[in-house]
PDB file of C-alpha atoms in Angstrom:
ATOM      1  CA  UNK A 234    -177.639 -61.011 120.862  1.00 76.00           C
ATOM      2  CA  UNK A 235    -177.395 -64.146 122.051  1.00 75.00           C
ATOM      3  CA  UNK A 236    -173.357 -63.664 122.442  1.00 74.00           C
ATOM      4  CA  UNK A 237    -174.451 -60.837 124.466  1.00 75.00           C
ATOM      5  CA  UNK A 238    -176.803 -63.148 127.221  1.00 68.00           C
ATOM      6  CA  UNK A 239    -175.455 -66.122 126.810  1.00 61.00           C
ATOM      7  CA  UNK A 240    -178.411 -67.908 126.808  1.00 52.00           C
ATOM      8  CA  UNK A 241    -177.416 -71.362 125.938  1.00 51.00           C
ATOM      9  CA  UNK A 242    -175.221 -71.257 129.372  1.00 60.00           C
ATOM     10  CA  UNK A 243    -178.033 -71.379 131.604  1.00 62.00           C
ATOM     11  CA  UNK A 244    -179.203 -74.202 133.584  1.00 71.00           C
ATOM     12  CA  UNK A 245    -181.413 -75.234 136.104  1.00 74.00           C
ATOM     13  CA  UNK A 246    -177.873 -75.665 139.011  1.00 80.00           C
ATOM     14  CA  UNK A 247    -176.785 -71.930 137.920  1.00 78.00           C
ATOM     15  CA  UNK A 248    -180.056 -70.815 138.739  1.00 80.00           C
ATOM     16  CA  UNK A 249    -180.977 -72.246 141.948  1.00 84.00           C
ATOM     17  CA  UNK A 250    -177.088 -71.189 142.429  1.00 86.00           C
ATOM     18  CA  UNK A 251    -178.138 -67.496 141.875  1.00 85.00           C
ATOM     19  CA  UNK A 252    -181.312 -67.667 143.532  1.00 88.00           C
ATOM     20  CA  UNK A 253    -179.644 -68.840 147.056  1.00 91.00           C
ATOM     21  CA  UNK A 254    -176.879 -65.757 146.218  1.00 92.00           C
ATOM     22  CA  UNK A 255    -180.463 -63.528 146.049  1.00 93.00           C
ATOM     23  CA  UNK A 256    -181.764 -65.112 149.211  1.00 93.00           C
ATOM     24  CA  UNK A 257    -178.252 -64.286 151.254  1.00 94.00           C
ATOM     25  CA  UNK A 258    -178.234 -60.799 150.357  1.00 94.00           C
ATOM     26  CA  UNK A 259    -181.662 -60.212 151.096  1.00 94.00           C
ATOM     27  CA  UNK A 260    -181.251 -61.694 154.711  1.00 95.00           C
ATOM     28  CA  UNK A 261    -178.474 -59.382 154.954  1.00 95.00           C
ATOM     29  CA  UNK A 262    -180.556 -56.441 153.655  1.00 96.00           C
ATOM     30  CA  UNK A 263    -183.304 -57.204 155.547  1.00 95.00           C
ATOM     31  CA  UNK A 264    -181.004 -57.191 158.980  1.00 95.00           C
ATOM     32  CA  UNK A 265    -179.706 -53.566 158.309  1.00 95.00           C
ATOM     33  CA  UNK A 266    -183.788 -52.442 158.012  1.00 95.00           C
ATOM     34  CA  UNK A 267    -184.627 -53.936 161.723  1.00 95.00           C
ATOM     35  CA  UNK A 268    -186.213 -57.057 160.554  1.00 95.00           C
ATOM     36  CA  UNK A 269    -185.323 -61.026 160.644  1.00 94.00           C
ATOM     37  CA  UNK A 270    -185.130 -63.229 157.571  1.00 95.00           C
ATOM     38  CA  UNK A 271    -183.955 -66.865 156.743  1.00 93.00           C
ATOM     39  CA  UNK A 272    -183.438 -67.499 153.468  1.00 92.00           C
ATOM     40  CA  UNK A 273    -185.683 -69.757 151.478  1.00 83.00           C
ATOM     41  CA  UNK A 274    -184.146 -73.140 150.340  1.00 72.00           C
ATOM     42  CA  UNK A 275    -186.681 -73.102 147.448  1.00 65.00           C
ATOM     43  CA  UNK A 276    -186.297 -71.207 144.205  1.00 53.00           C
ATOM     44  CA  UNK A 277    -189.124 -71.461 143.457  1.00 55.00           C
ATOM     45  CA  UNK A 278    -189.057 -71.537 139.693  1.00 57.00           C
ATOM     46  CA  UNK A 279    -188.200 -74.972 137.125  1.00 55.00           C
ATOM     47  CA  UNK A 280    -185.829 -74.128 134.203  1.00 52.00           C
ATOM     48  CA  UNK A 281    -188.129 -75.775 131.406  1.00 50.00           C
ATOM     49  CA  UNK A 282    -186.030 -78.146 128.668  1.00 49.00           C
ATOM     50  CA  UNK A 283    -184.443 -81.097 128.241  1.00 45.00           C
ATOM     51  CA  UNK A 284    -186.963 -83.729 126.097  1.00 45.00           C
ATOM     52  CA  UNK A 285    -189.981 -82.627 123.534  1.00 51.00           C
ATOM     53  CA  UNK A 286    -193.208 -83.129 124.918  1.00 55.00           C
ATOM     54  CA  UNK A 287    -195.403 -85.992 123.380  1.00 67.00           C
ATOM     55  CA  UNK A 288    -198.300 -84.415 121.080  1.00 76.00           C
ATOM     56  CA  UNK A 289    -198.624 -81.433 118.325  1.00 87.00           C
ATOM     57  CA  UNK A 290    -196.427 -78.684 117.336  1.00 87.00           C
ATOM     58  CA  UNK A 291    -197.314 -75.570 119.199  1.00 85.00           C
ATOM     59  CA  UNK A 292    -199.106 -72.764 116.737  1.00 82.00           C
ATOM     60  CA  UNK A 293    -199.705 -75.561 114.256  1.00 87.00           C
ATOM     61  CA  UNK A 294    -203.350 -76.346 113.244  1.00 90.00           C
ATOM     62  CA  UNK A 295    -203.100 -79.773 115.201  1.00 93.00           C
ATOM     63  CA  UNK A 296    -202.632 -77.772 117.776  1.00 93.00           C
ATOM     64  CA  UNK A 297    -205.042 -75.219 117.543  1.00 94.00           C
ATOM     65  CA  UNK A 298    -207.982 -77.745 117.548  1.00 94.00           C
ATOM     66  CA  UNK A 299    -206.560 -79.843 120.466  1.00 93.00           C
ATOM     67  CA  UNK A 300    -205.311 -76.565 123.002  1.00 93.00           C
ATOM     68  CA  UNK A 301    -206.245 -73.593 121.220  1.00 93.00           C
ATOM     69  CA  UNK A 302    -203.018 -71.176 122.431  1.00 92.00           C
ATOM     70  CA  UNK A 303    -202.301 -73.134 125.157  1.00 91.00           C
ATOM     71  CA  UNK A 304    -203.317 -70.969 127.782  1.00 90.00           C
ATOM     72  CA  UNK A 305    -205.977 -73.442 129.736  1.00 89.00           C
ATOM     73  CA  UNK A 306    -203.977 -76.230 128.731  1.00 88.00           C
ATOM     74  CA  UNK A 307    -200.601 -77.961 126.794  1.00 86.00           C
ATOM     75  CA  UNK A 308    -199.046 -80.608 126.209  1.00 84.00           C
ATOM     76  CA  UNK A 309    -197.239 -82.078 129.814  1.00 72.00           C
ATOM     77  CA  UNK A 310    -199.492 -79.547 131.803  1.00 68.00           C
ATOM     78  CA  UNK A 311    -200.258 -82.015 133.992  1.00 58.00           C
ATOM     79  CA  UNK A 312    -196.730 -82.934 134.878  1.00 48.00           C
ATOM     80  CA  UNK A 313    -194.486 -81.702 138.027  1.00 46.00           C
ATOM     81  CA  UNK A 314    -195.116 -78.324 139.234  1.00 42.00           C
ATOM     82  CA  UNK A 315    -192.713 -75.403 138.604  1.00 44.00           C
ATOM     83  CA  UNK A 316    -193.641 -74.452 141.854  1.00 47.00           C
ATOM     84  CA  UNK A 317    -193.090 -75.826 145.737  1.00 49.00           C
ATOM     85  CA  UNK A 318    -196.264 -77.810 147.142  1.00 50.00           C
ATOM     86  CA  UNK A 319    -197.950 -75.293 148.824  1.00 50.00           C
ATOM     87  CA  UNK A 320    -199.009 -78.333 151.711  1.00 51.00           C
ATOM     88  CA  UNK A 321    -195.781 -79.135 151.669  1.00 59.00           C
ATOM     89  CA  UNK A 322    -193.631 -75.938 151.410  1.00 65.00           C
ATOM     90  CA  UNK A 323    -192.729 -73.708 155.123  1.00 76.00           C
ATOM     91  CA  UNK A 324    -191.674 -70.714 155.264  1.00 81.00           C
ATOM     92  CA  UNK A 325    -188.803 -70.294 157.151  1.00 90.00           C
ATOM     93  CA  UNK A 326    -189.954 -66.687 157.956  1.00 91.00           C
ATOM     94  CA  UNK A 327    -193.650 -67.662 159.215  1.00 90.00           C
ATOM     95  CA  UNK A 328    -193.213 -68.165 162.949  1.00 92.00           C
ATOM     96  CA  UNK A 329    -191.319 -64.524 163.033  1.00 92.00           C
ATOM     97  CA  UNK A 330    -193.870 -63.309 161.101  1.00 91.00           C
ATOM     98  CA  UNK A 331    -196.722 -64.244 163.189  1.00 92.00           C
ATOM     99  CA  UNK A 332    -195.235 -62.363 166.285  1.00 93.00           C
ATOM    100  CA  UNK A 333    -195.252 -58.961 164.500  1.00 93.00           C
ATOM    101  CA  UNK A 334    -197.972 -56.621 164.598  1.00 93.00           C
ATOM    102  CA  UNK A 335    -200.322 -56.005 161.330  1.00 92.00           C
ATOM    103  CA  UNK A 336    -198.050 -52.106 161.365  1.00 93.00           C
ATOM    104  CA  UNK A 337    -195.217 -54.296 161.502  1.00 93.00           C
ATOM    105  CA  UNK A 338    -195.956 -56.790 159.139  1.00 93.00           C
ATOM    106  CA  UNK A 339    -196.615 -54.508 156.366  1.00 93.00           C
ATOM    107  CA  UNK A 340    -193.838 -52.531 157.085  1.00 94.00           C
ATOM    108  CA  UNK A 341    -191.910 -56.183 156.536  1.00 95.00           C
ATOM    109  CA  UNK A 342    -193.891 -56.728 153.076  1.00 93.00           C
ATOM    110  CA  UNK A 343    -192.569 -53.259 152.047  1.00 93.00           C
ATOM    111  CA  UNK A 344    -189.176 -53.285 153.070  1.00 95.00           C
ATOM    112  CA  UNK A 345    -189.146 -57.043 151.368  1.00 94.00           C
ATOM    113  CA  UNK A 346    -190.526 -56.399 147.867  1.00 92.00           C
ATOM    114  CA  UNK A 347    -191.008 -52.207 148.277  1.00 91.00           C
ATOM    115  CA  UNK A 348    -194.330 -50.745 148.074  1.00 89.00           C
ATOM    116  CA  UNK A 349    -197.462 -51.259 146.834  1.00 81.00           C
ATOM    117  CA  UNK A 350    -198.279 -49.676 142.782  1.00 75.00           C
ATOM    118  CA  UNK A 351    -199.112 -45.936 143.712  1.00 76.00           C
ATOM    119  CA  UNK A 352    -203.111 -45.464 142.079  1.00 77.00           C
ATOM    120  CA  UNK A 353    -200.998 -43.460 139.474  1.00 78.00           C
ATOM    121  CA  UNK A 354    -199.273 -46.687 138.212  1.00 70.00           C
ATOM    122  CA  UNK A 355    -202.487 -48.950 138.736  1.00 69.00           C
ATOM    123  CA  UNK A 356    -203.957 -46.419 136.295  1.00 69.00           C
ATOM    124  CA  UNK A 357    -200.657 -46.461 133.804  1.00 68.00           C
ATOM    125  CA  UNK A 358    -200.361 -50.216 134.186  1.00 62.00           C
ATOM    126  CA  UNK A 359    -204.379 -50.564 133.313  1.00 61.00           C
ATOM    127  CA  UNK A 360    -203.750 -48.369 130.367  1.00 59.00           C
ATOM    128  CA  UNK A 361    -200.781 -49.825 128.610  1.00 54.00           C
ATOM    129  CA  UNK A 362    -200.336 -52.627 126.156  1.00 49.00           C
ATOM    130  CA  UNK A 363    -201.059 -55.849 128.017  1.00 45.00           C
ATOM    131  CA  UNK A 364    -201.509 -54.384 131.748  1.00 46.00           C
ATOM    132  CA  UNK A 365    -197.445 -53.904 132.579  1.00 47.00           C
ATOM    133  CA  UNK A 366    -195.701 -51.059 133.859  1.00 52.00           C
ATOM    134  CA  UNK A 367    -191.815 -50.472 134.023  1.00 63.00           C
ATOM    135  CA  UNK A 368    -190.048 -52.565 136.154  1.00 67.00           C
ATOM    136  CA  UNK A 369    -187.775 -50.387 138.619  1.00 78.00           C
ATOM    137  CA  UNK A 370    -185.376 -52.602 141.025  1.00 82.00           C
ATOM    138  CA  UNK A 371    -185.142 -49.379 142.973  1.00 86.00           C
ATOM    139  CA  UNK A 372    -188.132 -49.578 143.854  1.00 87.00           C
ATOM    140  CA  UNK A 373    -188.675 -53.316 144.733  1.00 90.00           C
ATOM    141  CA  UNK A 374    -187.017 -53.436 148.477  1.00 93.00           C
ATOM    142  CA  UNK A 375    -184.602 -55.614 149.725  1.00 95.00           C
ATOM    143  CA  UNK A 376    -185.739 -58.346 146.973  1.00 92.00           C
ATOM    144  CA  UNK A 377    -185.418 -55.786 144.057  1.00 92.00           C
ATOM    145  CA  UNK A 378    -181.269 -54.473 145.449  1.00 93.00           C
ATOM    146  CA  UNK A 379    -180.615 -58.164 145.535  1.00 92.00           C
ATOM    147  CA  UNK A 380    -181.726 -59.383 142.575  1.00 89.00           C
ATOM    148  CA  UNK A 381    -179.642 -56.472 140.573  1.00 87.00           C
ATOM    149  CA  UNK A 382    -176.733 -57.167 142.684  1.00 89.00           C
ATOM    150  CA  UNK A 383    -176.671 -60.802 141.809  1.00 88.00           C
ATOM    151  CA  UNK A 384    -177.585 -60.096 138.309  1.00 82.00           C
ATOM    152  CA  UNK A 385    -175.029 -57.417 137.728  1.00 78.00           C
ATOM    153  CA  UNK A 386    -171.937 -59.677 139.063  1.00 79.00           C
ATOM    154  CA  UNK A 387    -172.885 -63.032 137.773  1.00 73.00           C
ATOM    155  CA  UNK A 388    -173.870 -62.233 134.330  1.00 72.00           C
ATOM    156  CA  UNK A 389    -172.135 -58.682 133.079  1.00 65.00           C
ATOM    157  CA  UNK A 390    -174.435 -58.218 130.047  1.00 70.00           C
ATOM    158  CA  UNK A 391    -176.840 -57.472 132.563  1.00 73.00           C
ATOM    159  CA  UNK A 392    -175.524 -53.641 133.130  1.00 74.00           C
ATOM    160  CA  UNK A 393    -175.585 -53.660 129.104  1.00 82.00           C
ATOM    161  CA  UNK A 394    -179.394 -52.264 129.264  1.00 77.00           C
ATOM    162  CA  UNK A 395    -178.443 -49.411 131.974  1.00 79.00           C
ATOM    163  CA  UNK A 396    -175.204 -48.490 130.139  1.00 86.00           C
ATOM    164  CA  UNK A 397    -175.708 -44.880 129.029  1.00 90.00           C
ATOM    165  CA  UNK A 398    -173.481 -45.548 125.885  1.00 93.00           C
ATOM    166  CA  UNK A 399    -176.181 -47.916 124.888  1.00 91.00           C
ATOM    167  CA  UNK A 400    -179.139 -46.473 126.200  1.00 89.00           C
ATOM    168  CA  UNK A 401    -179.970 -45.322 122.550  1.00 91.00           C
ATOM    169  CA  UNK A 402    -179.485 -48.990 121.185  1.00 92.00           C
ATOM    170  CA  UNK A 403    -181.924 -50.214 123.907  1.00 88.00           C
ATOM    171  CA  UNK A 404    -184.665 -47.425 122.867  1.00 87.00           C
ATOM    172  CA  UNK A 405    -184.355 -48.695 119.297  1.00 89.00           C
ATOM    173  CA  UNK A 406    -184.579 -52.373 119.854  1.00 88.00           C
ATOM    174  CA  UNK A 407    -187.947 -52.115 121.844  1.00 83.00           C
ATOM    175  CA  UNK A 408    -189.380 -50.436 118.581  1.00 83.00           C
ATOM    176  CA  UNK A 409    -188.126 -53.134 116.181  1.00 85.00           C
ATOM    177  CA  UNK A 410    -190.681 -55.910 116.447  1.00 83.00           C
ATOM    178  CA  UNK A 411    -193.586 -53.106 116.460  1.00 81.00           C
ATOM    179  CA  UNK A 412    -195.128 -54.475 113.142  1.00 81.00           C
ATOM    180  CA  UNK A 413    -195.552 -57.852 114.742  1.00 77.00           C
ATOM    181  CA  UNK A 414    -198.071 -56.145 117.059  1.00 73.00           C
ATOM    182  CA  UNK A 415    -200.175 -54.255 113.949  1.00 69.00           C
ATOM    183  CA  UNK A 416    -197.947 -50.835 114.945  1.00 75.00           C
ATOM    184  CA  UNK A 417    -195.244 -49.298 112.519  1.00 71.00           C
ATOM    185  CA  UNK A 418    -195.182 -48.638 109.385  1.00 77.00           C
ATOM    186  CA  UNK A 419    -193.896 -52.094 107.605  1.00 84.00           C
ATOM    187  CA  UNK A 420    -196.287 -52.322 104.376  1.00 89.00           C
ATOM    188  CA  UNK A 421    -195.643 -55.888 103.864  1.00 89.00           C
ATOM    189  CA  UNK A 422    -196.223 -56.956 107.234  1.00 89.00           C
ATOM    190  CA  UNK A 423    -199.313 -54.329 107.705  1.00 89.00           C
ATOM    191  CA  UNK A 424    -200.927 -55.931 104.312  1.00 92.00           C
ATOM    192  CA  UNK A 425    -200.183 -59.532 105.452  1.00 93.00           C
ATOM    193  CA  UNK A 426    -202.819 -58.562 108.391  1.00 91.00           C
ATOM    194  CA  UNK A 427    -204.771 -56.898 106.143  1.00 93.00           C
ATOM    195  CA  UNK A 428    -205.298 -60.274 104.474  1.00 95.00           C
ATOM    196  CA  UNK A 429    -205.210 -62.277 107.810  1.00 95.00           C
ATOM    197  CA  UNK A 430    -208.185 -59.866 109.321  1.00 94.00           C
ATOM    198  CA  UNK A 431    -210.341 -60.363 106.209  1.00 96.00           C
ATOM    199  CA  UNK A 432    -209.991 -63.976 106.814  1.00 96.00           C
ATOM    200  CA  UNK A 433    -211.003 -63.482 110.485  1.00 95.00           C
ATOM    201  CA  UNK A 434    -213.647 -61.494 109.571  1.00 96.00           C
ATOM    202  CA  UNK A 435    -215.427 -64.009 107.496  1.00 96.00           C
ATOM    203  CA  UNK A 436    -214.640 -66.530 109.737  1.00 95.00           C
ATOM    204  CA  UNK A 437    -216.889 -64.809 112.241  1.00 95.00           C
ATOM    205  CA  UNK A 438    -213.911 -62.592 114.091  1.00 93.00           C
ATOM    206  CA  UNK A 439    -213.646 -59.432 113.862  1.00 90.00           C
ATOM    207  CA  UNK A 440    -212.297 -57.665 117.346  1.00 89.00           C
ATOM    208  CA  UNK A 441    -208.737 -58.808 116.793  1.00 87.00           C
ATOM    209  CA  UNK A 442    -206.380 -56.834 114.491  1.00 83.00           C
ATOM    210  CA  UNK A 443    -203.093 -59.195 114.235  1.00 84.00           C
ATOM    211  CA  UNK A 444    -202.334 -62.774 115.398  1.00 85.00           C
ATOM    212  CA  UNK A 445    -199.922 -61.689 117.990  1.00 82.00           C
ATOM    213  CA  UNK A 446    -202.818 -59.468 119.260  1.00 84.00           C
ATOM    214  CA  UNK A 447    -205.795 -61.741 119.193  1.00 89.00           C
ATOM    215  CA  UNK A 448    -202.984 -63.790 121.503  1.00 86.00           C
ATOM    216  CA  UNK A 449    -202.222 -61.693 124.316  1.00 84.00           C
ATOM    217  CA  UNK A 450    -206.612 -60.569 124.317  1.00 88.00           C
ATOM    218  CA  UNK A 451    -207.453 -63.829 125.589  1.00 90.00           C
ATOM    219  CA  UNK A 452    -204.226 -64.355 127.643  1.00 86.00           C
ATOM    220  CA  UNK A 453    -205.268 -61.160 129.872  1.00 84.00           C
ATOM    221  CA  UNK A 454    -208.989 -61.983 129.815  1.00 85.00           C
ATOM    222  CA  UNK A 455    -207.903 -65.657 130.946  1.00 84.00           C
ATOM    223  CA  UNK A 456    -205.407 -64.126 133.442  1.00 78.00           C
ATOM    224  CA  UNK A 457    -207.122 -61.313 134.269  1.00 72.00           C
ATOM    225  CA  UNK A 458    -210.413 -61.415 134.607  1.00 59.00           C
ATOM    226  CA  UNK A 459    -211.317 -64.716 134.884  1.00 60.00           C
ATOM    227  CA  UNK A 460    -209.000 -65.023 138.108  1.00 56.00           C
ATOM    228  CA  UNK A 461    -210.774 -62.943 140.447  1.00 58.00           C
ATOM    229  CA  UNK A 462    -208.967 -62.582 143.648  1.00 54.00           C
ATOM    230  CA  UNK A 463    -210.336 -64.749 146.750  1.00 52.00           C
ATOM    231  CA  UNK A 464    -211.751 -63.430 150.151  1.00 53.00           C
ATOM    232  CA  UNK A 465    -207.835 -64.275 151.541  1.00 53.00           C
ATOM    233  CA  UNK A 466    -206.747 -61.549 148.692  1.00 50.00           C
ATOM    234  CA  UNK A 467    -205.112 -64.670 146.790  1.00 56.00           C
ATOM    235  CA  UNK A 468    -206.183 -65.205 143.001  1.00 58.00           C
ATOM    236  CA  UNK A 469    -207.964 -68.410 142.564  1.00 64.00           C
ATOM    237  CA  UNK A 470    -207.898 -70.526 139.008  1.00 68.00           C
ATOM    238  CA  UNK A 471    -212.147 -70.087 138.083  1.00 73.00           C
ATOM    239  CA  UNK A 472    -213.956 -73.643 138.053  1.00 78.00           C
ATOM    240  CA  UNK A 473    -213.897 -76.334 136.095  1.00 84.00           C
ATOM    241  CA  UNK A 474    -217.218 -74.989 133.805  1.00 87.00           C
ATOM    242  CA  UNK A 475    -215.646 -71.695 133.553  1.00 85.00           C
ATOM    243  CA  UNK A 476    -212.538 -72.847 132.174  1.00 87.00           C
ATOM    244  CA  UNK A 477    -214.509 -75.672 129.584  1.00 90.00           C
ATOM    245  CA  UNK A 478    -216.329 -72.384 128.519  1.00 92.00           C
ATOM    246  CA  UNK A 479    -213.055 -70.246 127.986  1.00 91.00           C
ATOM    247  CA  UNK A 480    -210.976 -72.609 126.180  1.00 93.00           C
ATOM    248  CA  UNK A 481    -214.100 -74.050 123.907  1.00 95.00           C
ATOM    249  CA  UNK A 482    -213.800 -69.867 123.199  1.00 94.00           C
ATOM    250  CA  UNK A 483    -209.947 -70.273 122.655  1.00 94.00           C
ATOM    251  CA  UNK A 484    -209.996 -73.318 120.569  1.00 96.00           C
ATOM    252  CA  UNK A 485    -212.672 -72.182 118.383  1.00 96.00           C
ATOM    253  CA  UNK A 486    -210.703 -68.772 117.846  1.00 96.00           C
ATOM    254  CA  UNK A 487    -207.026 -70.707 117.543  1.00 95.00           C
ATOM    255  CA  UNK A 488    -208.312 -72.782 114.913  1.00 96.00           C
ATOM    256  CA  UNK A 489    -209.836 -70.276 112.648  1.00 96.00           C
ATOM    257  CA  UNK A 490    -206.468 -68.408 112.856  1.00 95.00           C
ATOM    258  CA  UNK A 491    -204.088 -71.013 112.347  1.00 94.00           C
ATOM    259  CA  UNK A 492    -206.583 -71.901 109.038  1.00 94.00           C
ATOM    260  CA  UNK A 493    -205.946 -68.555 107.876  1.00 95.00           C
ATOM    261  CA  UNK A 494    -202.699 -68.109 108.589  1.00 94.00           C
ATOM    262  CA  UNK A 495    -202.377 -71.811 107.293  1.00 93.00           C
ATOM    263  CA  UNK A 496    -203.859 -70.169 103.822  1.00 95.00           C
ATOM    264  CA  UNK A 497    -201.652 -67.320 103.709  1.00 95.00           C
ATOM    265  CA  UNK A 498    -198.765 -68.958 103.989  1.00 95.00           C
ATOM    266  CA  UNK A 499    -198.407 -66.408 107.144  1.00 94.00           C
ATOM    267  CA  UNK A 500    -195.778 -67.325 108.737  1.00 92.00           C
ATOM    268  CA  UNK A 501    -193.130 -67.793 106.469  1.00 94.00           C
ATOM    269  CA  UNK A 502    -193.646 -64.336 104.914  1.00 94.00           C
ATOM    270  CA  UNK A 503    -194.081 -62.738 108.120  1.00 92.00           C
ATOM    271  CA  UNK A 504    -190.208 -64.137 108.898  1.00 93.00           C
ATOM    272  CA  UNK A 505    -189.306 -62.950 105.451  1.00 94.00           C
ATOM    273  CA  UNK A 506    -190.523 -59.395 106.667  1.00 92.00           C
ATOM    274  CA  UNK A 507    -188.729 -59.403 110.254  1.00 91.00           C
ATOM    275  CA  UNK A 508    -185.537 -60.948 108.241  1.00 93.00           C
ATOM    276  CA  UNK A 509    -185.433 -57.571 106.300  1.00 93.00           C
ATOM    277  CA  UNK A 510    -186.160 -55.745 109.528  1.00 92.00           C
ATOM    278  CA  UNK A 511    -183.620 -56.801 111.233  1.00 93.00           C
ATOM    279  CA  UNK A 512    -180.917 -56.430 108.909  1.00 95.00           C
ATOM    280  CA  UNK A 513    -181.596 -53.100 108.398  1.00 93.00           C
ATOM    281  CA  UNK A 514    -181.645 -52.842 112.109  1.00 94.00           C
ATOM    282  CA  UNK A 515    -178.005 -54.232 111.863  1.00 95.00           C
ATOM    283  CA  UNK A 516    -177.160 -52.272 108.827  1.00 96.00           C
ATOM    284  CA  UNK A 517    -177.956 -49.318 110.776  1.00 95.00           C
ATOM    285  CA  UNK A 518    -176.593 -49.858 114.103  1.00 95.00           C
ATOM    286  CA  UNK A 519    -173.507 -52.073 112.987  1.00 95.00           C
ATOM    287  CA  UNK A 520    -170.812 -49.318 114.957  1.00 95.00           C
ATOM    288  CA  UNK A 521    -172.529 -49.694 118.084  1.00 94.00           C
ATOM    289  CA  UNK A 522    -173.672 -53.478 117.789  1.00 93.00           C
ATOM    290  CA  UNK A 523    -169.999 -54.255 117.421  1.00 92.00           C
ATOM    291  CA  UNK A 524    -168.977 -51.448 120.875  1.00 92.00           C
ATOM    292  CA  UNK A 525    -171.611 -53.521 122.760  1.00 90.00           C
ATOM    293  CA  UNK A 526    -170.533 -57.087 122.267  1.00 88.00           C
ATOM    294  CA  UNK A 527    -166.888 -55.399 122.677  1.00 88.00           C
ATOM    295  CA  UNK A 528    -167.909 -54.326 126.224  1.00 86.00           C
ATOM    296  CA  UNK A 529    -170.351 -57.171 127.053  1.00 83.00           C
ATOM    297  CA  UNK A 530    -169.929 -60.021 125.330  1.00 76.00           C
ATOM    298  CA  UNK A 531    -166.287 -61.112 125.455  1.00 54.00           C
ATOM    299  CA  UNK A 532    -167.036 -62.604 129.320  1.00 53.00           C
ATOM    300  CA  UNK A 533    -169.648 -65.048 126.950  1.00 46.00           C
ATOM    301  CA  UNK A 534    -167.011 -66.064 124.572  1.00 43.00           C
ATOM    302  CA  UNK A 535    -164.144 -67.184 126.871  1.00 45.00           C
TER     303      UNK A 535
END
């Protein structure tokens, strides 16, 4: 797959390079709707890479005891932000934005990123696995056509996911790495948890069914709802003593699993498992593995 997205060939200039094509066709977009825009000079977003950071080896037990998951805190957290200052940053759009009306101004939001989550897909995003919904670009205004456009011309693989010849493909890959989330029917991988929650158990845990699992728990209770949103409507980090108190929780719950996955020997026969998965995978779908990189990948190999 990675012929496919070309991965390795992305870098912090093609970005930003992309992001200012987004930002042009979004001014232009949001000109044919009635409304001003300058584009932003900021992207917004830091391609990570480039040198390891100093300290233990994420998801070993080293780590575990020192950061838990990482989600409070990691190695180089407290280096440059991936994000502009906000006491620094302007947006270029402010001063027209503070001469609309409040009708007007949410009709900007709207025609900028589309409209708000309907209360049927609050209640479908609150249901699902981890809080998400589908993403739609349809349905995300002027940011949303923009994005696709961009996408679409500067990396062709993109259209690979919306290709109806490959729609099938698609379906089947989103069902592959089921198992790693306690789901499927993969015996080896369902009595590797098996072993891993009896572990758990008598280490005190017992509300988490598989590692990847007992992950993505404390990432949404971290996310959300220990980041209750602010009088302003912005979410707001929780204090200092909350966060001491959540990630005391998270390191105390890290290190018990790495021990037992440690004791299992977890990983490694966990990759065994997916190894077998996805050749079977391949096995399966070989015909149209080979029709996709055919139709998407040469642009990657030239």
């Amino acid at each position: 797959m990675s012929a496919l997205w070309g991965a390795d060939d992305f870098s912090q200039e093609k970005f930003d390079k992309q992001q200012q094509q987004v930002e042009e066709l979004v001014a232009e977009c949001m000109t044919k709707e009635g409304f001003e825009y300058k584009p932003s000079v900021h992207s917004g977003m830091a391609i990570l890479g480039g040198e390891e950071e100093d300290g233990p080896v994420w998801g070993s037990p080293e780590f575990a005891e020192q950061y838990g998951y990482g989600i409070v805190d990691f190695p180089g957290a407290g280096g440059e932000s991936l994000q502009p200052d906000p006491d620094e940053y302007v947006d270029p759009n402010q001063t027209y934005l503070d001469g609309l009306s409040e009708s007007e101004q949410e009709a900007y939001w709207e025609t900028l990123h589309g409209p708000a989550p309907t209360e049927e897909e609050m209640a479908a995003m609150e249901d699902s696995e981890g809080g998400y919904f589908e993403y739609d670009w349809k349905k995300q205004g002027c940011y949303g056509a923009a994005q696709h456009e961009v996408d679409s011309k500067e990396n062709p693989s993109f259209g690979a996911a919306e290709d109806p010849e490959f729609k099938d493909l698609f379906t089947a890959m989103q069902d592959l790495y089921a198992p790693l989330m306690g789901e499927g029917d993969n015996k080896t991988i369902a009595e590797l948890d098996r072993k891993w929650l009896d572990c758990m158990t008598k280490a005190g845990y017992t509300e988490y069914s598989s590692p990847n699992q007992i992950r993505q728990a404390l990432n949404n209770e971290y996310f959300s709802e220990m980041q209750e949103p602010g009088p302003d409507g912005d979410y707001k980090e929780p204090d200092e003593k909350a966060k001491k108190e959540f990630q005391k929780k998270e390191i105390a719950v890290a290190t018990a699993d790495a021990r037992c996955k440690k004791d299992l020997n977890y990983d490694a026969k966990q990759q065994e498992a997916l190894f077998e998965i996805e050749q079977k995978f391949v096995d399966e779908h070989r015909a149209k593995l080979d029709a996709l990189l055919a139709k998407y990948g040469a642009e990657k190999k030239k």
